[in-house]
JSON list of C-alpha atoms in Angstrom, two decimals:
[
{"chain": "A", "resi": 1, "resn": "UNK", "atom": "CA", "xyz": [-92.37, -1.07, -65.83]},
{"chain": "A", "resi": 2, "resn": "UNK", "atom": "CA", "xyz": [-93.35, -4.67, -66.45]},
{"chain": "A", "resi": 3, "resn": "UNK", "atom": "CA", "xyz": [-96.46, -6.32, -65.10]},
{"chain": "A", "resi": 4, "resn": "UNK", "atom": "CA", "xyz": [-95.87, -7.39, -61.53]},
{"chain": "A", "resi": 5, "resn": "UNK", "atom": "CA", "xyz": [-93.28, -4.74, -60.79]},
{"chain": "A", "resi": 6, "resn": "UNK", "atom": "CA", "xyz": [-95.58, -2.81, -58.50]},
{"chain": "A", "resi": 7, "resn": "UNK", "atom": "CA", "xyz": [-95.77, -5.65, -56.00]},
{"chain": "A", "resi": 8, "resn": "UNK", "atom": "CA", "xyz": [-91.99, -5.96, -55.92]},
{"chain": "A", "resi": 9, "resn": "UNK", "atom": "CA", "xyz": [-91.39, -2.22, -55.66]},
{"chain": "A", "resi": 10, "resn": "UNK", "atom": "CA", "xyz": [-93.84, -1.49, -52.89]},
{"chain": "A", "resi": 11, "resn": "UNK", "atom": "CA", "xyz": [-93.77, -1.77, -49.15]},
{"chain": "A", "resi": 12, "resn": "UNK", "atom": "CA", "xyz": [-97.45, -2.72, -48.89]},
{"chain": "A", "resi": 13, "resn": "UNK", "atom": "CA", "xyz": [-98.08, -5.67, -46.61]},
{"chain": "A", "resi": 14, "resn": "UNK", "atom": "CA", "xyz": [-99.48, -8.20, -49.11]},
{"chain": "A", "resi": 15, "resn": "UNK", "atom": "CA", "xyz": [-101.00, -10.56, -46.52]},
{"chain": "A", "resi": 16, "resn": "UNK", "atom": "CA", "xyz": [-102.81, -7.55, -45.02]},
{"chain": "A", "resi": 17, "resn": "UNK", "atom": "CA", "xyz": [-104.01, -6.51, -48.47]},
{"chain": "A", "resi": 18, "resn": "UNK", "atom": "CA", "xyz": [-105.44, -10.01, -48.95]},
{"chain": "A", "resi": 19, "resn": "UNK", "atom": "CA", "xyz": [-106.91, -10.28, -45.45]},
{"chain": "A", "resi": 20, "resn": "UNK", "atom": "CA", "xyz": [-110.65, -10.56, -45.41]},
{"chain": "A", "resi": 21, "resn": "UNK", "atom": "CA", "xyz": [-110.86, -11.30, -49.11]},
{"chain": "A", "resi": 22, "resn": "UNK", "atom": "CA", "xyz": [-112.44, -14.69, -48.67]},
{"chain": "A", "resi": 23, "resn": "UNK", "atom": "CA", "xyz": [-115.87, -16.12, -49.29]},
{"chain": "A", "resi": 24, "resn": "UNK", "atom": "CA", "xyz": [-117.82, -17.89, -46.57]},
{"chain": "A", "resi": 25, "resn": "UNK", "atom": "CA", "xyz": [-119.64, -20.04, -49.11]},
{"chain": "A", "resi": 26, "resn": "UNK", "atom": "CA", "xyz": [-116.44, -20.93, -51.00]},
{"chain": "A", "resi": 27, "resn": "UNK", "atom": "CA", "xyz": [-117.58, -19.78, -54.44]},
{"chain": "A", "resi": 28, "resn": "UNK", "atom": "CA", "xyz": [-115.04, -18.19, -56.75]},
{"chain": "A", "resi": 29, "resn": "UNK", "atom": "CA", "xyz": [-117.57, -15.63, -57.94]},
{"chain": "A", "resi": 30, "resn": "UNK", "atom": "CA", "xyz": [-118.32, -14.48, -54.40]},
{"chain": "A", "resi": 31, "resn": "UNK", "atom": "CA", "xyz": [-114.60, -14.12, -53.73]},
{"chain": "A", "resi": 32, "resn": "UNK", "atom": "CA", "xyz": [-114.05, -12.12, -56.93]},
{"chain": "A", "resi": 33, "resn": "UNK", "atom": "CA", "xyz": [-116.95, -9.83, -56.04]},
{"chain": "A", "resi": 34, "resn": "UNK", "atom": "CA", "xyz": [-115.40, -9.22, -52.59]},
{"chain": "A", "resi": 35, "resn": "UNK", "atom": "CA", "xyz": [-112.16, -8.27, -54.31]},
{"chain": "A", "resi": 36, "resn": "UNK", "atom": "CA", "xyz": [-114.06, -5.93, -56.61]},
{"chain": "A", "resi": 37, "resn": "UNK", "atom": "CA", "xyz": [-115.70, -4.31, -53.57]},
{"chain": "A", "resi": 38, "resn": "UNK", "atom": "CA", "xyz": [-112.29, -3.87, -51.92]},
{"chain": "A", "resi": 39, "resn": "UNK", "atom": "CA", "xyz": [-110.88, -2.23, -55.06]},
{"chain": "A", "resi": 40, "resn": "UNK", "atom": "CA", "xyz": [-113.84, 0.13, -55.44]},
{"chain": "A", "resi": 41, "resn": "UNK", "atom": "CA", "xyz": [-113.70, 0.91, -51.71]},
{"chain": "A", "resi": 42, "resn": "UNK", "atom": "CA", "xyz": [-110.03, 1.84, -52.06]},
{"chain": "A", "resi": 43, "resn": "UNK", "atom": "CA", "xyz": [-110.94, 4.30, -54.82]},
{"chain": "A", "resi": 44, "resn": "UNK", "atom": "CA", "xyz": [-113.52, 5.91, -52.50]},
{"chain": "A", "resi": 45, "resn": "UNK", "atom": "CA", "xyz": [-110.87, 6.10, -49.77]},
{"chain": "A", "resi": 46, "resn": "UNK", "atom": "CA", "xyz": [-108.47, 7.70, -52.26]},
{"chain": "A", "resi": 47, "resn": "UNK", "atom": "CA", "xyz": [-110.97, 10.45, -53.12]},
{"chain": "A", "resi": 48, "resn": "UNK", "atom": "CA", "xyz": [-111.81, 11.09, -49.46]},
{"chain": "A", "resi": 49, "resn": "UNK", "atom": "CA", "xyz": [-108.15, 11.29, -48.38]},
{"chain": "A", "resi": 50, "resn": "UNK", "atom": "CA", "xyz": [-105.96, 14.32, -47.99]},
{"chain": "A", "resi": 51, "resn": "UNK", "atom": "CA", "xyz": [-103.58, 15.04, -50.82]},
{"chain": "A", "resi": 52, "resn": "UNK", "atom": "CA", "xyz": [-100.65, 13.72, -48.79]},
{"chain": "A", "resi": 53, "resn": "UNK", "atom": "CA", "xyz": [-102.30, 10.36, -48.11]},
{"chain": "A", "resi": 54, "resn": "UNK", "atom": "CA", "xyz": [-103.36, 9.76, -51.70]},
{"chain": "A", "resi": 55, "resn": "UNK", "atom": "CA", "xyz": [-99.99, 8.45, -52.89]},
{"chain": "A", "resi": 56, "resn": "UNK", "atom": "CA", "xyz": [-100.01, 5.55, -50.42]},
{"chain": "A", "resi": 57, "resn": "UNK", "atom": "CA", "xyz": [-103.66, 4.77, -51.16]},
{"chain": "A", "resi": 58, "resn": "UNK", "atom": "CA", "xyz": [-102.96, 4.88, -54.90]},
{"chain": "A", "resi": 59, "resn": "UNK", "atom": "CA", "xyz": [-100.20, 2.35, -54.39]},
{"chain": "A", "resi": 60, "resn": "UNK", "atom": "CA", "xyz": [-102.53, 0.17, -52.31]},
{"chain": "A", "resi": 61, "resn": "UNK", "atom": "CA", "xyz": [-105.04, 0.29, -55.18]},
{"chain": "A", "resi": 62, "resn": "UNK", "atom": "CA", "xyz": [-102.30, -0.71, -57.59]},
{"chain": "A", "resi": 63, "resn": "UNK", "atom": "CA", "xyz": [-101.35, -3.72, -55.45]},
{"chain": "A", "resi": 64, "resn": "UNK", "atom": "CA", "xyz": [-104.96, -4.85, -55.04]},
{"chain": "A", "resi": 65, "resn": "UNK", "atom": "CA", "xyz": [-105.51, -4.63, -58.78]},
{"chain": "A", "resi": 66, "resn": "UNK", "atom": "CA", "xyz": [-102.22, -6.30, -59.60]},
{"chain": "A", "resi": 67, "resn": "UNK", "atom": "CA", "xyz": [-102.98, -9.26, -57.33]},
{"chain": "A", "resi": 68, "resn": "UNK", "atom": "CA", "xyz": [-106.49, -9.51, -58.74]},
{"chain": "A", "resi": 69, "resn": "UNK", "atom": "CA", "xyz": [-105.12, -9.36, -62.29]},
{"chain": "A", "resi": 70, "resn": "UNK", "atom": "CA", "xyz": [-102.56, -12.08, -61.64]},
{"chain": "A", "resi": 71, "resn": "UNK", "atom": "CA", "xyz": [-105.15, -14.40, -60.11]},
{"chain": "A", "resi": 72, "resn": "UNK", "atom": "CA", "xyz": [-107.61, -13.88, -62.94]},
{"chain": "A", "resi": 73, "resn": "UNK", "atom": "CA", "xyz": [-104.92, -14.39, -65.60]},
{"chain": "A", "resi": 74, "resn": "UNK", "atom": "CA", "xyz": [-103.39, -17.46, -63.93]},
{"chain": "A", "resi": 75, "resn": "UNK", "atom": "CA", "xyz": [-106.48, -19.22, -62.59]},
{"chain": "A", "resi": 76, "resn": "UNK", "atom": "CA", "xyz": [-109.89, -17.77, -63.39]},
{"chain": "A", "resi": 77, "resn": "UNK", "atom": "CA", "xyz": [-109.68, -16.90, -67.06]},
{"chain": "A", "resi": 78, "resn": "UNK", "atom": "CA", "xyz": [-107.95, -20.12, -68.17]},
{"chain": "A", "resi": 79, "resn": "UNK", "atom": "CA", "xyz": [-110.58, -22.19, -66.33]},
{"chain": "A", "resi": 80, "resn": "UNK", "atom": "CA", "xyz": [-113.47, -20.24, -67.86]},
{"chain": "A", "resi": 81, "resn": "UNK", "atom": "CA", "xyz": [-112.06, -19.80, -71.38]},
{"chain": "A", "resi": 82, "resn": "UNK", "atom": "CA", "xyz": [-113.53, -23.08, -72.71]},
{"chain": "A", "resi": 83, "resn": "UNK", "atom": "CA", "xyz": [-117.01, -21.81, -71.83]},
{"chain": "A", "resi": 84, "resn": "UNK", "atom": "CA", "xyz": [-116.65, -18.05, -72.33]},
{"chain": "A", "resi": 85, "resn": "UNK", "atom": "CA", "xyz": [-113.69, -17.68, -74.72]},
{"chain": "A", "resi": 86, "resn": "UNK", "atom": "CA", "xyz": [-114.62, -14.48, -76.60]},
{"chain": "A", "resi": 87, "resn": "UNK", "atom": "CA", "xyz": [-115.60, -12.76, -73.38]},
{"chain": "A", "resi": 88, "resn": "UNK", "atom": "CA", "xyz": [-112.35, -13.79, -71.68]},
{"chain": "A", "resi": 89, "resn": "UNK", "atom": "CA", "xyz": [-110.33, -12.42, -74.61]},
{"chain": "A", "resi": 90, "resn": "UNK", "atom": "CA", "xyz": [-112.15, -9.09, -74.33]},
{"chain": "A", "resi": 91, "resn": "UNK", "atom": "CA", "xyz": [-111.52, -9.00, -70.58]},
{"chain": "A", "resi": 92, "resn": "UNK", "atom": "CA", "xyz": [-107.82, -9.71, -71.09]},
{"chain": "A", "resi": 93, "resn": "UNK", "atom": "CA", "xyz": [-107.63, -6.68, -73.39]},
{"chain": "A", "resi": 94, "resn": "UNK", "atom": "CA", "xyz": [-109.25, -4.60, -70.65]},
{"chain": "A", "resi": 95, "resn": "UNK", "atom": "CA", "xyz": [-106.77, -6.02, -68.12]},
{"chain": "A", "resi": 96, "resn": "UNK", "atom": "CA", "xyz": [-103.91, -4.88, -70.37]},
{"chain": "A", "resi": 97, "resn": "UNK", "atom": "CA", "xyz": [-105.29, -1.33, -70.38]},
{"chain": "A", "resi": 98, "resn": "UNK", "atom": "CA", "xyz": [-105.71, -1.43, -66.61]},
{"chain": "A", "resi": 99, "resn": "UNK", "atom": "CA", "xyz": [-102.14, -2.76, -66.20]},
{"chain": "A", "resi": 100, "resn": "UNK", "atom": "CA", "xyz": [-100.75, 0.19, -68.15]},
{"chain": "A", "resi": 101, "resn": "UNK", "atom": "CA", "xyz": [-102.31, 2.56, -65.60]},
{"chain": "A", "resi": 102, "resn": "UNK", "atom": "CA", "xyz": [-100.97, 0.48, -62.71]},
{"chain": "A", "resi": 103, "resn": "UNK", "atom": "CA", "xyz": [-97.47, 0.68, -64.21]},
{"chain": "A", "resi": 104, "resn": "UNK", "atom": "CA", "xyz": [-97.62, 4.49, -64.25]},
{"chain": "A", "resi": 105, "resn": "UNK", "atom": "CA", "xyz": [-98.80, 4.58, -60.63]},
{"chain": "A", "resi": 106, "resn": "UNK", "atom": "CA", "xyz": [-95.99, 2.27, -59.54]},
{"chain": "A", "resi": 107, "resn": "UNK", "atom": "CA", "xyz": [-93.20, 4.06, -61.40]},
{"chain": "A", "resi": 108, "resn": "UNK", "atom": "CA", "xyz": [-91.64, 6.46, -58.90]},
{"chain": "A", "resi": 109, "resn": "UNK", "atom": "CA", "xyz": [-90.20, 8.53, -61.75]},
{"chain": "A", "resi": 110, "resn": "UNK", "atom": "CA", "xyz": [-93.66, 9.80, -62.70]},
{"chain": "A", "resi": 111, "resn": "UNK", "atom": "CA", "xyz": [-94.91, 13.15, -61.44]},
{"chain": "A", "resi": 112, "resn": "UNK", "atom": "CA", "xyz": [-97.71, 13.43, -58.91]},
{"chain": "A", "resi": 113, "resn": "UNK", "atom": "CA", "xyz": [-99.92, 14.90, -61.66]},
{"chain": "A", "resi": 114, "resn": "UNK", "atom": "CA", "xyz": [-99.26, 11.92, -63.95]},
{"chain": "A", "resi": 115, "resn": "UNK", "atom": "CA", "xyz": [-99.98, 9.48, -61.14]},
{"chain": "A", "resi": 116, "resn": "UNK", "atom": "CA", "xyz": [-103.19, 11.30, -60.21]},
{"chain": "A", "resi": 117, "resn": "UNK", "atom": "CA", "xyz": [-104.36, 11.26, -63.83]},
{"chain": "A", "resi": 118, "resn": "UNK", "atom": "CA", "xyz": [-103.54, 7.54, -64.01]},
{"chain": "A", "resi": 119, "resn": "UNK", "atom": "CA", "xyz": [-105.50, 6.81, -60.84]},
{"chain": "A", "resi": 120, "resn": "UNK", "atom": "CA", "xyz": [-108.49, 8.63, -62.34]},
{"chain": "A", "resi": 121, "resn": "UNK", "atom": "CA", "xyz": [-108.20, 6.70, -65.62]},
{"chain": "A", "resi": 122, "resn": "UNK", "atom": "CA", "xyz": [-107.64, 3.47, -63.69]},
{"chain": "A", "resi": 123, "resn": "UNK", "atom": "CA", "xyz": [-110.80, 4.05, -61.69]},
{"chain": "A", "resi": 124, "resn": "UNK", "atom": "CA", "xyz": [-112.83, 4.61, -64.85]},
{"chain": "A", "resi": 125, "resn": "UNK", "atom": "CA", "xyz": [-111.40, 1.49, -66.52]},
{"chain": "A", "resi": 126, "resn": "UNK", "atom": "CA", "xyz": [-111.78, -0.63, -63.37]},
{"chain": "A", "resi": 127, "resn": "UNK", "atom": "CA", "xyz": [-115.39, 0.43, -62.74]},
{"chain": "A", "resi": 128, "resn": "UNK", "atom": "CA", "xyz": [-116.36, -0.33, -66.34]},
{"chain": "A", "resi": 129, "resn": "UNK", "atom": "CA", "xyz": [-114.51, -3.66, -66.31]},
{"chain": "A", "resi": 130, "resn": "UNK", "atom": "CA", "xyz": [-115.93, -4.75, -62.97]},
{"chain": "A", "resi": 131, "resn": "UNK", "atom": "CA", "xyz": [-119.47, -3.96, -64.07]},
{"chain": "A", "resi": 132, "resn": "UNK", "atom": "CA", "xyz": [-119.09, -5.93, -67.29]},
{"chain": "A", "resi": 133, "resn": "UNK", "atom": "CA", "xyz": [-117.31, -8.82, -65.60]},
{"chain": "A", "resi": 134, "resn": "UNK", "atom": "CA", "xyz": [-119.90, -9.18, -62.85]},
{"chain": "A", "resi": 135, "resn": "UNK", "atom": "CA", "xyz": [-122.90, -9.05, -65.21]},
{"chain": "A", "resi": 136, "resn": "UNK", "atom": "CA", "xyz": [-121.48, -10.85, -68.27]},
{"chain": "A", "resi": 137, "resn": "UNK", "atom": "CA", "xyz": [-119.23, -13.46, -66.64]},
{"chain": "A", "resi": 138, "resn": "UNK", "atom": "CA", "xyz": [-119.77, -13.95, -62.92]},
{"chain": "A", "resi": 139, "resn": "UNK", "atom": "CA", "xyz": [-123.57, -14.13, -63.09]},
{"chain": "A", "resi": 140, "resn": "UNK", "atom": "CA", "xyz": [-123.54, -16.75, -65.89]},
{"chain": "A", "resi": 141, "resn": "UNK", "atom": "CA", "xyz": [-120.88, -18.78, -64.05]},
{"chain": "A", "resi": 142, "resn": "UNK", "atom": "CA", "xyz": [-123.06, -18.81, -60.94]},
{"chain": "A", "resi": 143, "resn": "UNK", "atom": "CA", "xyz": [-126.07, -19.87, -62.98]},
{"chain": "A", "resi": 144, "resn": "UNK", "atom": "CA", "xyz": [-124.46, -22.33, -65.42]},
{"chain": "A", "resi": 145, "resn": "UNK", "atom": "CA", "xyz": [-121.24, -23.60, -63.78]},
{"chain": "A", "resi": 146, "resn": "UNK", "atom": "CA", "xyz": [-121.86, -24.16, -60.05]},
{"chain": "A", "resi": 147, "resn": "UNK", "atom": "CA", "xyz": [-119.40, -27.04, -59.78]},
{"chain": "A", "resi": 148, "resn": "UNK", "atom": "CA", "xyz": [-116.63, -25.16, -61.54]},
{"chain": "A", "resi": 149, "resn": "UNK", "atom": "CA", "xyz": [-117.41, -22.09, -59.45]},
{"chain": "A", "resi": 150, "resn": "UNK", "atom": "CA", "xyz": [-116.85, -24.10, -56.26]},
{"chain": "A", "resi": 151, "resn": "UNK", "atom": "CA", "xyz": [-113.66, -25.77, -57.56]},
{"chain": "A", "resi": 152, "resn": "UNK", "atom": "CA", "xyz": [-112.18, -22.46, -58.69]},
{"chain": "A", "resi": 153, "resn": "UNK", "atom": "CA", "xyz": [-112.39, -21.05, -55.18]},
{"chain": "A", "resi": 154, "resn": "UNK", "atom": "CA", "xyz": [-109.62, -23.31, -53.86]},
{"chain": "A", "resi": 155, "resn": "UNK", "atom": "CA", "xyz": [-107.43, -22.55, -56.87]},
{"chain": "A", "resi": 156, "resn": "UNK", "atom": "CA", "xyz": [-107.84, -18.81, -56.35]},
{"chain": "A", "resi": 157, "resn": "UNK", "atom": "CA", "xyz": [-106.93, -19.08, -52.65]},
{"chain": "A", "resi": 158, "resn": "UNK", "atom": "CA", "xyz": [-103.88, -21.21, -53.50]},
{"chain": "A", "resi": 159, "resn": "UNK", "atom": "CA", "xyz": [-102.69, -18.68, -56.10]},
{"chain": "A", "resi": 160, "resn": "UNK", "atom": "CA", "xyz": [-103.06, -15.82, -53.61]},
{"chain": "A", "resi": 161, "resn": "UNK", "atom": "CA", "xyz": [-101.06, -17.78, -51.05]},
{"chain": "A", "resi": 162, "resn": "UNK", "atom": "CA", "xyz": [-98.42, -18.45, -53.69]},
{"chain": "A", "resi": 163, "resn": "UNK", "atom": "CA", "xyz": [-98.25, -14.74, -54.57]},
{"chain": "A", "resi": 164, "resn": "UNK", "atom": "CA", "xyz": [-97.94, -13.78, -50.91]},
{"chain": "A", "resi": 165, "resn": "UNK", "atom": "CA", "xyz": [-95.07, -16.28, -50.57]},
{"chain": "A", "resi": 166, "resn": "UNK", "atom": "CA", "xyz": [-93.32, -14.87, -53.64]},
{"chain": "A", "resi": 167, "resn": "UNK", "atom": "CA", "xyz": [-93.52, -11.37, -52.21]},
{"chain": "A", "resi": 168, "resn": "UNK", "atom": "CA", "xyz": [-92.22, -12.54, -48.83]},
{"chain": "A", "resi": 169, "resn": "UNK", "atom": "CA", "xyz": [-89.32, -14.27, -50.62]},
{"chain": "A", "resi": 170, "resn": "UNK", "atom": "CA", "xyz": [-88.51, -11.14, -52.63]},
{"chain": "A", "resi": 171, "resn": "UNK", "atom": "CA", "xyz": [-88.63, -8.97, -49.52]},
{"chain": "A", "resi": 172, "resn": "UNK", "atom": "CA", "xyz": [-86.27, -11.31, -47.66]},
{"chain": "A", "resi": 173, "resn": "UNK", "atom": "CA", "xyz": [-83.73, -10.97, -50.49]},
{"chain": "A", "resi": 174, "resn": "UNK", "atom": "CA", "xyz": [-83.76, -7.16, -50.36]}
]
């Protein structure tokens, strides 16, 4: 399954998935941290859920991560690459590994055991990535690039709105 397929294949309400993922102070780093919290919270919900509810929560996790990945690839990483190029390249490699887990979760042909194993691997990869990204990238951006941090916020919000519109358009064609 190609990157982005999960969003098209799922019946998750994208605007609801994005709801509340804003930042009062309009800093990109604060917004990204809120998204990280939502993703990690979804993993906790997954582990606390009954076996029957886990599939839907796993798909919700996949959508949250896929949206986050698209925004970082389209907006955040290109804007920060001139300042943090080697770090961005390393994070893109991590995103590729994370995307491979998301693809397994979204592919309905995979067994429940394969999906469960992928959710576990995805959680491990996501936790490691989030920790590195917050300490090695977001903290330096807050310290060294306050103007860029503020400008990036609007670009992130616009990309999320664009993604929500794309999903609405795809759903209307189905």
